Amino acid sequence: MSASLTRFDSRVEAATSLGIAALHAAQDAIGDTAARIRDAHQRLALAETRTAFELLRLRMVADRQRRVDDRLLDDISTQLEVLEDIATARDEAEQDLLDLLAEAEQQSSTAAASALAVPVVVRSR
């Protein structure tokens, strides 16, 4: 089993009827909705990775064994700004994916409701 890329992997799999690895490996063999979900999921997974990396860099800057002075405080401030920008981009990517998933789930539930509808046949005598 592969590691989770985002906290929405199970919803992505349910919406596309494909595992994450199969979804990302698929090229033209998937529909437009699944392709849009795949692309949004890829953007979110990359944004999650970048956010984690920049958080690690912030920790490294803050953990340096050096005198607390203006230079250190400037370095921390700069890294906080970078982290804030990347977290904002991650949040936008997450919202894009959630919007696509909600759309796909709505389409799926509408299709399921239509499939369950029992046609009424009225025969005239």
XYZ file of C-alpha atoms in Angstrom:
125
model
C 0.000 0.000 0.000
C 1.341 3.434 -0.907
C 1.661 6.298 1.521
C -1.046 8.905 1.608
C -0.310 12.019 -0.445
C -3.102 14.171 0.971
C -5.797 13.830 3.575
C -8.348 13.616 0.760
C -6.946 10.522 -0.966
C -9.879 8.299 -0.006
C -12.384 10.848 -1.353
C -10.381 11.144 -4.579
C -10.374 7.365 -4.949
C -14.118 7.176 -4.310
C -14.898 9.979 -6.755
C -12.769 8.549 -9.565
C -13.159 4.817 -8.826
C -9.379 4.526 -9.141
C -6.592 4.114 -6.627
C -4.261 7.092 -6.258
C -1.378 5.386 -8.068
C -3.626 4.253 -10.932
C -5.191 7.706 -11.177
C -1.824 9.421 -11.420
C -0.547 6.847 -13.906
C -3.592 7.259 -16.156
C -3.175 9.604 -19.052
C -5.917 9.701 -21.678
C -7.811 6.660 -20.399
C -9.867 8.644 -17.870
C -12.744 11.040 -18.259
C -12.601 14.807 -18.041
C -13.844 14.968 -14.445
C -11.331 12.373 -13.253
C -8.538 14.170 -15.125
C -9.448 17.461 -13.460
C -9.521 15.767 -10.047
C -6.162 14.092 -10.771
C -4.570 17.415 -11.746
C -5.973 19.172 -8.667
C -4.791 16.296 -6.457
C -1.301 16.524 -7.954
C -1.205 20.275 -7.285
C -2.317 19.736 -3.684
C 0.196 16.926 -3.079
C 2.999 19.152 -4.386
C 1.802 22.066 -2.259
C 1.700 19.802 0.825
C 5.292 18.721 0.134
C 6.448 22.315 -0.312
C 4.711 23.385 2.902
C 6.383 20.595 4.873
C 9.770 21.483 3.354
C 9.471 25.173 4.200
C 8.372 24.347 7.748
C 11.495 22.220 8.101
C 13.603 25.112 6.783
C 12.015 27.434 9.354
C 12.871 24.976 12.117
C 16.446 24.778 10.858
C 16.790 28.577 10.822
C 15.352 28.852 14.335
C 17.489 25.998 15.700
C 20.811 27.434 14.594
C 23.293 27.775 17.404
C 23.901 31.476 17.085
C 23.303 34.674 18.928
C 19.787 36.037 18.779
C 20.307 39.247 16.884
C 18.705 41.244 14.101
C 20.158 38.936 11.441
C 18.628 35.837 13.025
C 15.299 37.571 13.527
C 15.331 38.749 9.891
C 16.077 35.196 8.709
C 13.181 33.835 10.781
C 10.859 36.580 9.539
C 11.788 35.902 5.918
C 11.240 32.182 6.326
C 7.868 32.807 8.013
C 6.790 34.899 5.014
C 7.817 32.134 2.627
C 5.935 29.571 4.711
C 2.848 31.792 4.860
C 2.817 32.235 1.054
C 3.209 28.533 0.433
C 0.549 27.630 3.013
C -1.843 30.056 1.294
C -1.141 28.412 -2.070
C -1.697 25.011 -0.436
C -5.026 26.150 0.978
C -6.111 27.365 -2.471
C -5.112 24.043 -4.052
C -7.015 22.203 -1.320
C -10.151 24.273 -1.944
C -9.903 23.644 -5.700
C -9.758 19.904 -5.066
C -12.642 20.042 -2.595
C -14.771 21.943 -5.115
C -14.083 19.328 -7.797
C -14.795 16.476 -5.381
C -18.091 18.062 -4.315
C -19.066 18.446 -7.960
C -18.172 14.823 -8.744
C -19.956 13.542 -5.647
C -23.061 15.544 -6.566
C -23.003 14.128 -10.105
C -22.570 10.632 -8.693
C -25.456 10.958 -6.263
C -27.695 12.426 -8.977
C -26.811 9.550 -11.305
C -27.427 7.016 -8.529
C -30.795 8.564 -7.738
C -31.754 8.435 -11.408
C -30.697 4.801 -11.622
C -32.825 3.939 -8.601
C -35.893 5.675 -9.921
C -38.517 3.121 -10.837
C -40.372 3.944 -14.010
C -44.118 3.831 -13.680
C -45.845 2.262 -16.620
C -49.420 3.295 -17.108
C -51.412 1.064 -19.384
C -54.649 2.138 -20.789
C -57.399 -0.416 -21.207
